[in-house]
Amino acid sequence: MYYNFKTLLQQRTAFIVLFFGIIMGYLLTPAVAENSVSLSATLSKTAFPVNSTASLNITVNGAQSVDIRLPEVKNLVFHSRGQSSRMQIINGSYSSSVTYSYLIEPQKEGNYTIPAFEVKAQDATLTTEPLSFEVTAAKAAGTPPDSGSDQPQATAAKDLVFLTVSGLKDTVYIGEIIPVEIKAYFRRGIRVEIKQLPQIIGDSFVLSPLSNEPEQTVESFKGKNYSVITWNSAASPIKEGTFDFAVNLDATLHLPQQNRTRLWNQPFFDDDFFNDDIFDGLLGGLKKERVNLKSKGRSIAILPIPQQGRPQDFSGAVGSFDFKIKADPKEFNLGDPVGLTMTISGKGNFDRVSAPLFPEGDEWKTYSPTAEFESSGSSYEGKKIFEQAIVAKKSAVSAIPSLQFSYFDPDKKSFITKTTSPLPITIKDENGLQPQQQKGTMPLQHSSTQASQQLPTSQPVQMRLETGTFTKKIAPYYQRLWFIFTIILCTCVLLGVVLISLRRHFRTKNEIQLKKDRLHKMLRSKSSALKQAIDKGNDKEFLQQCREIIQEKLAYDWQMEPSAISHIDLQNRLPADSPLIQIFSTAEAHVYGGLRLSPEKMATYYNQLREELGEKG
Amino acid sequence: MTRLTRTFLLILTLFAIVGGTAALCAERHTPTQMLQSANAAYAAGKYEEAIDSYRNILAEHGLSPEILHNLGNSYAGNGQYGLAILQYLRGLRLAPGDNDIQADLELIRKKNGLFHQEKSLAQQFFHLYDMNQWLLWALISYILFTALLAINLYFPLRRGLYTICLLLVALISISSLGAYRQHNYWFGGVIVLPETRLLLSPFSTSSSVGSIEEGSLVFSEKQHGDYFYIRDESGRSGWVPTSSYRQIGASSLTFGQGSAEQ
């Protein structure tokens, strides 16, 4: 069989151009986008036993990112199971939706209602409907769980794709963190679409949120190359019994048709170069097959946390932890708050780690602690830091009492209680006196909790003995008449200043222009007078006019009075060889000495004058 | 004059005397007298009586930082720390530089674990003054700027005028920016009831997302029915009943008898 590779290449290029052209045209065509955002929240079950779970799915259409704040409901614990997104273009219409899944774990039987809560999607805030359900008595342990999965069961291409899970144990405790590695293998060259992250089958385990950017590698398995996607996560059992642990993943495979198969059988073509999707389009069609990958189930026995020996302060923490505290400052005045930092570090289910209880007593006042988790790479490893403000009520207090933190260690199969040593502190009392209770303190009207008890004052309150100046209301200055009036006044003054400045500027400009025009007019008239004088041979008139012209012109240039310009000024300010000096001197000599001028001389002077004054503008 | 007429005049005079005395007795006490009486009640530990007295002064004569300070102290003595902080903050609105009010406010905040959020350098700078003080700076700079230009028109001040004007313009800009940044704080409010829950939705059966301390400084963004949507200094937000929230700088405050504390 002979293949014309040049033709193939040309066809490939043509196909690529055509393919992308169609796609771009489709996308660039004004598409009717689904702008409206809608919300739906659904429960998978309306009744289930207390040792089971139900799923809460919140779907937002028309948005890709949302902000959900689930309400607090007593005796219900919500576990996030991740999210899935979907985008589609149908007949030019683009729509997108995102679904957030939560597993609801009840703590007690009863009727529950998840109240309406807000979901923020893009610029819209939507509210769900209340969801009611019933939690019934526990069923016997080991009851086969609901599949929890309504994934379509399609034919799986066994050699092309498969799913594995590693890191499991045969026996675990409720709440224990099990680091798992989920790997999805895809035969190299097969085009795959994955629309959803892997999910646990059943409701006995919860998985910590998986990354949307998992690790991608290439591995060889049974002599074939596979693209491998790896998610590292942590699973945690939530109900006791023996259950299968398995993970599933929905995917769509684009399998090649006959030509591909024919090619596949030729060893020459079993090369990565020919594993290009383009050849599928060129040499044959693609068949879409939706598959539900499922890992091999592994039976795991989930044991309950023992009741015997359970410490009173145990809150459900399972793992291996360390507990430290510090206080800042260690020297302070009576009544000053102290920042108590409690750090619990290690591995385990940090979401069940709560702040150690500060022992109750009449020596300390405590406030609600804040919590912050710092991960060291995973959701089950790191440290949880609790900051709590405490205030000493008595100056005799010399130490922050011991604090305890209890947890269950699944490896040691026992409860561990970590206790801190009392932390010495120093209370500085300025007056050396015990604080006094305020006289006649009225009993509190609103609360009976420890946090609301009134503290004794440490210093007398200064009362004002004068009434001061009364005012009608608390208003910002910009709402007060005097402020507004002052602003308006200053603005008017400013405008006035600007207008006056502009007027002056234009007037000066006009004056300069007027002067210039006047000068030009004068020069023109004097020029014609000079000509007439030359024609008449009137040297007296001629020289008189010359003198006046020179005085007027230089007065304009030098910003002087014309009559103030004398021969000396010309000699000082003009070049020595300037004809104007000679003409001016001749004119003065004629006035005082009766000098005569010939018509030729007059004509020469006329031309020189014109040249000089013409150059000077 | 007949006997009857004399009798009639006598009776009339008696009425005038009695009526005048009654009128004199009914005359309102001066603010100073009312203040003394209120302070005496406070000193005797009768905080509720002192609160009523101070509120009467405010209702009759208007607001003053001194009376608001004393009212705050009375609320503090009565264990109502939220209302105490509210009055202190109102007093500071009227007299931003009043160190006594500032000191008592810090004391009560410290006692109740109400710590200020850490502020950036810019925030610390703009918090040096409140909005009114920044506006005053801007106004003074504007007046000087205008006056300089006006004087320069007839008495040219060439030397340094340009630099001074630039400085004044910079001062106006910074002060205006400061006033703008402090605008939110001016119209903030205080949570005045203990154990106030932050609700997800504006109705009583809504679930909560946490609690907010009495005396916390919050900012109201919107209102729905009997609920305000507020945000605290750390950014937490939620709905609180209107009864729990009081605005600091309201355009009208009523302190009269029978009115809910505002």
CSV table of N, CA, C and O in Angstrom, one decimal, chain A residues 69 71-72 115-116 336-337 365 367 389 438-440 442 445-447 449 454-459 461-471 473-478 482-483 486-487 490-491 493-494 497 500-501 504, chain B residues 31 35 39 42 45 47-48 54 61-64 66 69-70 73 77-78 81 90 93-94 98 100 107 110-113 115 131-132 135 139 142-143 146 149-150 153-154 183 186-187 194-195 200-201 207-208 237 250-251 253:
chain,number,residue,atom,x,y,z
A,69,ARG,N,-22.3,30.1,51.3
A,69,ARG,CA,-22.1,30.0,52.8
A,69,ARG,C,-23.3,29.2,53.3
A,69,ARG,O,-24.4,29.7,53.4
A,71,PRO,N,-25.6,27.5,55.9
A,71,PRO,CA,-26.0,27.9,57.3
A,71,PRO,C,-25.6,26.9,58.3
A,71,PRO,O,-25.3,25.7,58.0
A,72,GLU,N,-25.5,27.3,59.6
A,72,GLU,CA,-25.2,26.4,60.7
A,72,GLU,C,-26.6,25.7,61.0
A,72,GLU,O,-27.5,26.4,61.3
A,115,PRO,N,-32.3,25.9,56.3
A,115,PRO,CA,-33.1,27.1,55.9
A,115,PRO,C,-32.6,27.7,54.6
A,115,PRO,O,-31.5,27.3,54.1
A,116,ALA,N,-33.3,28.6,54.1
A,116,ALA,CA,-32.9,29.3,52.9
A,116,ALA,C,-31.6,30.0,53.1
A,116,ALA,O,-31.4,30.6,54.2
A,336,ASP,N,-5.7,44.4,81.7
A,336,ASP,CA,-5.2,44.5,80.3
A,336,ASP,C,-5.4,43.1,79.6
A,336,ASP,O,-5.2,42.1,80.3
A,337,PRO,N,-5.8,43.1,78.4
A,337,PRO,CA,-6.0,41.8,77.7
A,337,PRO,C,-4.7,41.1,77.4
A,337,PRO,O,-3.7,41.8,77.1
A,365,LYS,N,-11.2,36.3,82.8
A,365,LYS,CA,-12.3,36.5,81.9
A,365,LYS,C,-11.8,36.1,80.5
A,365,LYS,O,-10.7,36.5,80.1
A,367,TYR,N,-12.6,35.4,76.1
A,367,TYR,CA,-13.4,35.8,75.0
A,367,TYR,C,-13.3,34.7,73.9
A,367,TYR,O,-12.5,33.8,74.0
A,389,ALA,N,-8.4,36.0,73.6
A,389,ALA,CA,-8.0,37.1,74.5
A,389,ALA,C,-8.5,36.7,75.9
A,389,ALA,O,-9.7,36.2,76.0
A,438,GLN,N,-17.5,48.7,91.4
A,438,GLN,CA,-18.1,50.0,91.4
A,438,GLN,C,-19.3,50.0,92.3
A,438,GLN,O,-20.0,49.0,92.4
A,439,LYS,N,-19.5,51.1,93.0
A,439,LYS,CA,-20.5,51.1,94.0
A,439,LYS,C,-21.9,51.1,93.3
A,439,LYS,O,-22.1,51.8,92.3
A,440,GLY,N,-22.8,50.4,93.9
A,440,GLY,CA,-24.1,50.4,93.4
A,440,GLY,C,-24.2,49.9,91.9
A,440,GLY,O,-25.1,50.4,91.2
A,442,MET,N,-25.5,48.0,89.0
A,442,MET,CA,-26.8,47.4,88.8
A,442,MET,C,-26.6,46.0,88.2
A,442,MET,O,-25.7,45.8,87.5
A,445,GLN,N,-28.8,43.2,82.8
A,445,GLN,CA,-30.1,42.9,82.4
A,445,GLN,C,-30.2,42.0,81.2
A,445,GLN,O,-31.2,41.4,80.9
A,446,HIS,N,-29.1,41.8,80.5
A,446,HIS,CA,-29.2,41.1,79.2
A,446,HIS,C,-28.6,39.7,79.2
A,446,HIS,O,-29.0,38.9,78.4
A,447,SER,N,-27.6,39.4,80.0
A,447,SER,CA,-26.9,38.2,79.7
A,447,SER,C,-26.5,37.6,81.0
A,447,SER,O,-26.2,38.3,82.0
A,449,THR,N,-24.1,34.9,80.8
A,449,THR,CA,-22.9,34.2,80.5
A,449,THR,C,-21.7,34.8,81.1
A,449,THR,O,-21.6,36.0,81.4
A,454,GLN,N,-19.7,41.9,84.4
A,454,GLN,CA,-19.1,43.3,84.4
A,454,GLN,C,-17.8,43.2,85.2
A,454,GLN,O,-17.7,42.6,86.2
A,455,LEU,N,-16.8,43.8,84.6
A,455,LEU,CA,-15.5,43.9,85.3
A,455,LEU,C,-15.4,45.1,86.2
A,455,LEU,O,-16.0,46.1,85.9
A,456,PRO,N,-14.7,45.0,87.3
A,456,PRO,CA,-14.6,46.2,88.2
A,456,PRO,C,-13.7,47.2,87.4
A,456,PRO,O,-12.8,46.8,86.7
A,457,THR,N,-14.0,48.5,87.6
A,457,THR,CA,-13.2,49.5,87.0
A,457,THR,C,-11.9,49.6,87.7
A,457,THR,O,-11.8,49.4,88.9
A,458,SER,N,-10.8,50.0,87.1
A,458,SER,CA,-9.6,50.1,87.7
A,458,SER,C,-9.2,51.5,88.0
A,458,SER,O,-8.3,51.8,88.6
A,459,GLN,N,-10.0,52.4,87.5
A,459,GLN,CA,-9.8,53.8,87.8
A,459,GLN,C,-11.1,54.6,87.8
A,459,GLN,O,-12.0,54.2,87.1
A,461,VAL,N,-14.1,57.1,87.1
A,461,VAL,CA,-14.5,57.7,85.8
A,461,VAL,C,-14.7,59.2,86.1
A,461,VAL,O,-15.3,59.6,87.0
A,462,GLN,N,-14.1,60.0,85.2
A,462,GLN,CA,-14.2,61.5,85.3
A,462,GLN,C,-15.5,61.9,84.8
A,462,GLN,O,-15.8,61.7,83.6
A,463,MET,N,-16.3,62.6,85.6
A,463,MET,CA,-17.5,63.2,85.1
A,463,MET,C,-17.3,64.6,84.7
A,463,MET,O,-16.5,65.4,85.4
A,464,ARG,N,-18.0,65.1,83.7
A,464,ARG,CA,-17.9,66.5,83.3
A,464,ARG,C,-18.8,67.4,84.1
A,464,ARG,O,-19.9,67.0,84.3
A,465,LEU,N,-18.3,68.5,84.5
A,465,LEU,CA,-19.0,69.4,85.4
A,465,LEU,C,-19.6,70.6,84.6
A,465,LEU,O,-20.4,71.3,85.2
A,466,GLU,N,-19.3,70.7,83.4
A,466,GLU,CA,-19.9,71.8,82.6
A,466,GLU,C,-20.7,71.2,81.4
A,466,GLU,O,-20.4,70.2,80.9
A,467,THR,N,-21.7,72.0,81.0
A,467,THR,CA,-22.6,71.5,80.0
A,467,THR,C,-21.9,71.6,78.6
A,467,THR,O,-22.3,70.9,77.7
A,468,GLY,N,-21.0,72.5,78.5
A,468,GLY,CA,-20.4,72.7,77.1
A,468,GLY,C,-21.4,73.4,76.2
A,468,GLY,O,-22.4,73.9,76.6
A,469,THR,N,-21.0,73.4,74.9
A,469,THR,CA,-21.8,74.1,73.9
A,469,THR,C,-22.8,73.1,73.3
A,469,THR,O,-22.4,72.0,72.9
A,470,PHE,N,-24.0,73.5,73.2
A,470,PHE,CA,-25.0,72.6,72.7
A,470,PHE,C,-25.2,72.8,71.2
A,470,PHE,O,-25.0,73.9,70.6
A,471,THR,N,-25.5,71.7,70.5
A,471,THR,CA,-25.7,71.8,69.1
A,471,THR,C,-26.9,71.0,68.7
A,471,THR,O,-27.3,70.1,69.5
A,473,LYS,N,-27.5,68.9,66.1
A,473,LYS,CA,-27.4,67.6,65.5
A,473,LYS,C,-25.9,67.3,65.2
A,473,LYS,O,-25.1,68.2,65.2
A,474,ILE,N,-25.6,66.1,65.0
A,474,ILE,CA,-24.2,65.6,64.7
A,474,ILE,C,-24.2,65.6,63.1
A,474,ILE,O,-24.8,64.6,62.5
A,475,ALA,N,-23.7,66.5,62.5
A,475,ALA,CA,-23.7,66.6,61.1
A,475,ALA,C,-22.3,66.8,60.6
A,475,ALA,O,-21.5,67.6,61.2
A,476,PRO,N,-21.9,66.3,59.5
A,476,PRO,CA,-20.6,66.6,58.9
A,476,PRO,C,-20.5,68.0,58.4
A,476,PRO,O,-21.6,68.6,58.1
A,477,TYR,N,-19.4,68.6,58.4
A,477,TYR,CA,-19.2,70.0,58.0
A,477,TYR,C,-19.8,70.3,56.7
A,477,TYR,O,-20.3,71.4,56.5
A,478,TYR,N,-19.7,69.3,55.7
A,478,TYR,CA,-20.2,69.7,54.4
A,478,TYR,C,-21.7,69.8,54.3
A,478,TYR,O,-22.2,70.2,53.3
A,482,TRP,N,-22.4,77.3,57.1
A,482,TRP,CA,-21.3,78.1,57.2
A,482,TRP,C,-20.2,77.5,56.3
A,482,TRP,O,-19.4,78.2,55.6
A,483,PHE,N,-20.1,76.2,56.3
A,483,PHE,CA,-19.0,75.5,55.4
A,483,PHE,C,-19.4,75.7,54.0
A,483,PHE,O,-18.5,76.1,53.2
A,486,THR,N,-18.8,79.3,52.9
A,486,THR,CA,-17.4,79.6,52.8
A,486,THR,C,-16.8,79.1,51.5
A,486,THR,O,-16.1,79.8,50.8
A,487,ILE,N,-17.2,77.9,51.2
A,487,ILE,CA,-16.7,77.3,49.9
A,487,ILE,C,-17.2,78.1,48.7
A,487,ILE,O,-16.4,78.4,47.8
A,490,CYS,N,-15.3,81.4,48.6
A,490,CYS,CA,-13.9,81.3,48.1
A,490,CYS,C,-13.9,81.0,46.6
A,490,CYS,O,-13.1,81.5,45.8
A,491,THR,N,-14.9,80.1,46.2
A,491,THR,CA,-14.9,79.8,44.7
A,491,THR,C,-15.2,81.0,43.9
A,491,THR,O,-14.7,81.2,42.8
A,493,VAL,N,-14.6,84.1,44.7
A,493,VAL,CA,-13.4,85.0,44.7
A,493,VAL,C,-12.3,84.4,43.8
A,493,VAL,O,-11.7,85.2,43.0
A,494,LEU,N,-12.2,83.1,43.8
A,494,LEU,CA,-11.2,82.5,42.8
A,494,LEU,C,-11.6,82.8,41.4
A,494,LEU,O,-10.8,83.1,40.5
A,497,VAL,N,-10.8,86.3,40.6
A,497,VAL,CA,-9.4,86.4,40.3
A,497,VAL,C,-9.0,86.0,38.9
A,497,VAL,O,-8.2,86.6,38.2
A,500,ILE,N,-10.3,88.5,36.3
A,500,ILE,CA,-9.6,89.7,36.3
A,500,ILE,C,-8.2,89.5,35.6
A,500,ILE,O,-7.8,90.3,34.8
A,501,SER,N,-7.6,88.4,36.0
A,501,SER,CA,-6.3,88.1,35.4
A,501,SER,C,-6.4,88.0,33.9
A,501,SER,O,-5.5,88.5,33.1
A,504,ARG,N,-6.9,91.4,32.3
A,504,ARG,CA,-5.7,92.2,32.2
A,504,ARG,C,-4.8,91.7,31.1
A,504,ARG,O,-4.1,92.4,30.4
B,31,PRO,N,-29.7,74.2,82.2
B,31,PRO,CA,-28.9,73.0,81.9
B,31,PRO,C,-27.9,72.7,83.0
B,31,PRO,O,-27.7,71.5,83.3
B,35,LEU,N,-27.6,69.3,85.0
B,35,LEU,CA,-26.3,68.5,85.0
B,35,LEU,C,-25.9,68.2,86.4
B,35,LEU,O,-25.5,67.0,86.7
B,39,ASN,N,-25.4,64.5,87.7
B,39,ASN,CA,-24.1,64.0,88.3
B,39,ASN,C,-24.2,63.5,89.7
B,39,ASN,O,-23.5,62.5,90.1
B,42,TYR,N,-25.4,60.0,89.4
B,42,TYR,CA,-24.3,59.1,89.0
B,42,TYR,C,-23.4,58.8,90.2
B,42,TYR,O,-23.0,57.7,90.5
B,45,GLY,N,-24.5,56.3,92.5
B,45,GLY,CA,-24.6,54.9,91.9
B,45,GLY,C,-26.0,54.7,91.3
B,45,GLY,O,-26.3,53.6,90.9
B,47,TYR,N,-27.5,54.8,88.4
B,47,TYR,CA,-27.1,55.0,87.0
B,47,TYR,C,-28.3,55.2,86.1
B,47,TYR,O,-28.3,56.0,85.2
B,48,GLU,N,-29.4,54.5,86.3
B,48,GLU,CA,-30.5,54.6,85.5
B,48,GLU,C,-31.1,56.0,85.6
B,48,GLU,O,-31.5,56.6,84.6
B,54,TYR,N,-29.5,62.8,82.0
B,54,TYR,CA,-28.7,63.2,80.9
B,54,TYR,C,-29.5,63.3,79.6
B,54,TYR,O,-29.3,64.2,78.8
B,61,HIS,N,-32.1,70.6,75.4
B,61,HIS,CA,-31.1,71.6,75.0
B,61,HIS,C,-30.3,71.3,73.8
B,61,HIS,O,-29.6,72.2,73.3
B,62,GLY,N,-30.3,70.1,73.4
B,62,GLY,CA,-29.5,69.7,72.3
B,62,GLY,C,-28.3,68.9,72.7
B,62,GLY,O,-28.1,68.5,73.8
B,63,LEU,N,-27.4,68.6,71.8
B,63,LEU,CA,-26.2,67.7,72.0
B,63,LEU,C,-25.0,68.5,72.4
B,63,LEU,O,-24.8,69.6,71.9
B,64,SER,N,-24.3,67.9,73.4
B,64,SER,CA,-23.0,68.5,73.7
B,64,SER,C,-22.0,67.4,74.0
B,64,SER,O,-22.5,66.4,74.6
B,66,GLU,N,-19.8,67.1,76.3
B,66,GLU,CA,-19.7,66.9,77.7
B,66,GLU,C,-20.9,66.0,78.2
B,66,GLU,O,-20.7,65.0,79.0
B,69,HIS,N,-20.6,62.5,77.0
B,69,HIS,CA,-19.5,61.8,77.7
B,69,HIS,C,-20.1,61.3,79.0
B,69,HIS,O,-19.9,60.1,79.4
B,70,ASN,N,-20.8,62.1,79.8
B,70,ASN,CA,-21.4,61.7,81.0
B,70,ASN,C,-22.4,60.6,80.8
B,70,ASN,O,-22.5,59.7,81.6
B,73,ASN,N,-20.6,57.4,80.3
B,73,ASN,CA,-20.1,56.9,81.6
B,73,ASN,C,-21.3,56.2,82.4
B,73,ASN,O,-21.1,55.2,83.0
B,77,GLY,N,-21.5,52.4,83.6
B,77,GLY,CA,-21.7,52.0,85.0
B,77,GLY,C,-22.9,51.1,85.1
B,77,GLY,O,-22.9,50.2,86.0
B,78,ASN,N,-23.8,51.2,84.2
B,78,ASN,CA,-25.0,50.4,84.2
B,78,ASN,C,-24.8,49.0,83.4
B,78,ASN,O,-25.7,48.3,83.3
B,81,TYR,N,-22.5,48.5,77.7
B,81,TYR,CA,-21.3,49.0,77.1
B,81,TYR,C,-21.5,49.4,75.6
B,81,TYR,O,-20.8,50.3,75.2
B,90,ARG,N,-20.2,59.5,69.7
B,90,ARG,CA,-21.0,60.7,69.3
B,90,ARG,C,-20.3,62.0,69.9
B,90,ARG,O,-20.2,63.0,69.2
B,93,ARG,N,-17.5,62.9,67.7
B,93,ARG,CA,-17.9,63.5,66.5
B,93,ARG,C,-18.0,65.0,66.7
B,93,ARG,O,-17.7,65.8,65.8
B,94,LEU,N,-18.5,65.4,67.8
B,94,LEU,CA,-18.7,66.9,68.1
B,94,LEU,C,-17.4,67.5,68.5
B,94,LEU,O,-17.1,68.7,68.3
B,98,ASP,N,-11.2,65.7,72.0
B,98,ASP,CA,-11.5,65.6,73.5
B,98,ASP,C,-10.8,64.3,74.0
B,98,ASP,O,-11.2,63.2,73.8
B,100,ASP,N,-10.4,63.2,77.1
B,100,ASP,CA,-11.1,62.5,78.1
B,100,ASP,C,-12.1,61.4,77.5
B,100,ASP,O,-12.1,60.3,78.0
B,107,LEU,N,-10.6,52.7,77.2
B,107,LEU,CA,-10.7,51.9,78.4
B,107,LEU,C,-11.8,50.9,78.3
B,107,LEU,O,-11.7,49.7,78.6
B,110,LYS,N,-11.1,48.2,75.7
B,110,LYS,CA,-10.1,47.3,76.2
B,110,LYS,C,-10.8,46.3,77.2
B,110,LYS,O,-10.5,45.1,77.1
B,111,LYS,N,-11.6,46.8,78.0
B,111,LYS,CA,-12.2,45.9,79.1
B,111,LYS,C,-13.2,44.9,78.4
B,111,LYS,O,-13.4,43.9,78.9
B,112,ASN,N,-13.7,45.3,77.2
B,112,ASN,CA,-14.6,44.3,76.6
B,112,ASN,C,-14.0,43.6,75.4
B,112,ASN,O,-14.8,43.0,74.6
B,113,GLY,N,-12.7,43.6,75.3
B,113,GLY,CA,-12.1,42.8,74.3
B,113,GLY,C,-12.3,43.3,72.9
B,113,GLY,O,-12.3,42.5,72.0
B,115,PHE,N,-10.9,45.0,70.1
B,115,PHE,CA,-9.6,45.4,69.7
B,115,PHE,C,-9.7,45.9,68.3
B,115,PHE,O,-10.4,45.4,67.5
B,131,MET,N,-13.4,62.9,59.9
B,131,MET,CA,-13.7,63.5,58.6
B,131,MET,C,-13.9,65.0,58.8
B,131,MET,O,-13.4,65.7,57.9
B,132,ASN,N,-14.5,65.5,59.9
B,132,ASN,CA,-14.7,66.9,60.0
B,132,ASN,C,-13.3,67.6,60.1
B,132,ASN,O,-13.2,68.7,59.6
B,135,LEU,N,-11.9,67.9,56.7
B,135,LEU,CA,-12.6,68.9,55.9
B,135,LEU,C,-12.2,70.3,56.3
B,135,LEU,O,-12.1,71.2,55.5
B,139,LEU,N,-10.6,73.2,54.1
B,139,LEU,CA,-11.3,74.5,54.0
B,139,LEU,C,-10.3,75.6,54.2
B,139,LEU,O,-10.2,76.6,53.5
B,142,TYR,N,-8.0,76.0,51.4
B,142,TYR,CA,-8.7,76.6,50.3
B,142,TYR,C,-8.8,78.1,50.5
B,142,TYR,O,-8.6,78.9,49.5
B,143,ILE,N,-9.1,78.5,51.7
B,143,ILE,CA,-9.2,80.0,52.0
B,143,ILE,C,-7.9,80.6,51.8
B,143,ILE,O,-7.8,81.7,51.1
B,146,THR,N,-7.0,80.9,48.0
B,146,THR,CA,-7.8,82.0,47.4
B,146,THR,C,-7.3,83.3,47.8
B,146,THR,O,-7.2,84.2,46.9
B,149,LEU,N,-4.0,84.3,46.1
B,149,LEU,CA,-4.2,84.6,44.7
B,149,LEU,C,-4.8,86.0,44.6
B,149,LEU,O,-4.5,86.8,43.7
B,150,ALA,N,-5.8,86.3,45.4
B,150,ALA,CA,-6.5,87.6,45.4
B,150,ALA,C,-5.5,88.7,45.7
B,150,ALA,O,-5.5,89.8,45.1
B,153,LEU,N,-3.0,89.7,43.0
B,153,LEU,CA,-3.6,90.4,41.9
B,153,LEU,C,-3.3,91.9,42.0
B,153,LEU,O,-3.0,92.5,41.0
B,154,TYR,N,-3.3,92.4,43.2
B,154,TYR,CA,-3.0,93.9,43.4
B,154,TYR,C,-1.7,94.1,44.0
B,154,TYR,O,-1.1,95.2,43.9
B,183,HIS,N,-15.1,59.0,55.6
B,183,HIS,CA,-16.5,59.2,55.4
B,183,HIS,C,-17.3,58.0,55.9
B,183,HIS,O,-18.3,58.1,56.6
B,186,TRP,N,-17.5,57.9,59.6
B,186,TRP,CA,-18.4,58.9,60.2
B,186,TRP,C,-19.8,58.3,60.3
B,186,TRP,O,-20.5,58.5,61.3
B,187,PHE,N,-20.3,57.7,59.2
B,187,PHE,CA,-21.6,57.2,59.2
B,187,PHE,C,-21.7,55.7,59.6
B,187,PHE,O,-22.7,55.0,59.3
B,194,PRO,N,-26.0,43.0,73.7
B,194,PRO,CA,-25.1,41.8,73.8
B,194,PRO,C,-25.7,40.6,73.0
B,194,PRO,O,-26.9,40.6,72.7
B,195,GLU,N,-24.8,39.7,72.8
B,195,GLU,CA,-25.2,38.4,72.1
B,195,GLU,C,-26.0,38.7,70.8
B,195,GLU,O,-27.0,38.0,70.6
B,200,LEU,N,-27.9,35.1,58.4
B,200,LEU,CA,-27.7,34.9,56.9
B,200,LEU,C,-28.7,35.7,56.1
B,200,LEU,O,-28.5,36.2,55.0
B,201,SER,N,-29.9,35.8,56.7
B,201,SER,CA,-31.0,36.4,55.9
B,201,SER,C,-31.8,37.3,56.9
B,201,SER,O,-31.7,37.1,58.1
B,207,SER,N,-30.7,31.3,59.9
B,207,SER,CA,-29.6,30.8,60.6
B,207,SER,C,-28.5,31.8,60.7
B,207,SER,O,-28.5,32.8,60.0
B,208,SER,N,-27.6,31.6,61.7
B,208,SER,CA,-26.6,32.6,61.9
B,208,SER,C,-25.3,32.2,61.4
B,208,SER,O,-25.0,31.0,61.2
B,237,SER,N,-19.8,40.0,57.6
B,237,SER,CA,-21.1,40.7,57.3
B,237,SER,C,-22.2,39.8,57.6
B,237,SER,O,-22.1,38.6,57.7
B,250,ALA,N,-26.2,60.2,63.2
B,250,ALA,CA,-27.5,60.3,62.5
B,250,ALA,C,-27.9,61.8,62.3
B,250,ALA,O,-27.4,62.6,63.1
B,251,SER,N,-28.6,62.1,61.3
B,251,SER,CA,-29.0,63.5,61.1
B,251,SER,C,-30.0,64.0,62.1
B,251,SER,O,-30.1,65.2,62.4
B,253,LEU,N,-31.3,62.9,66.1
B,253,LEU,CA,-31.3,62.0,67.3
B,253,LEU,C,-32.4,62.5,68.3
B,253,LEU,O,-32.5,63.6,68.5
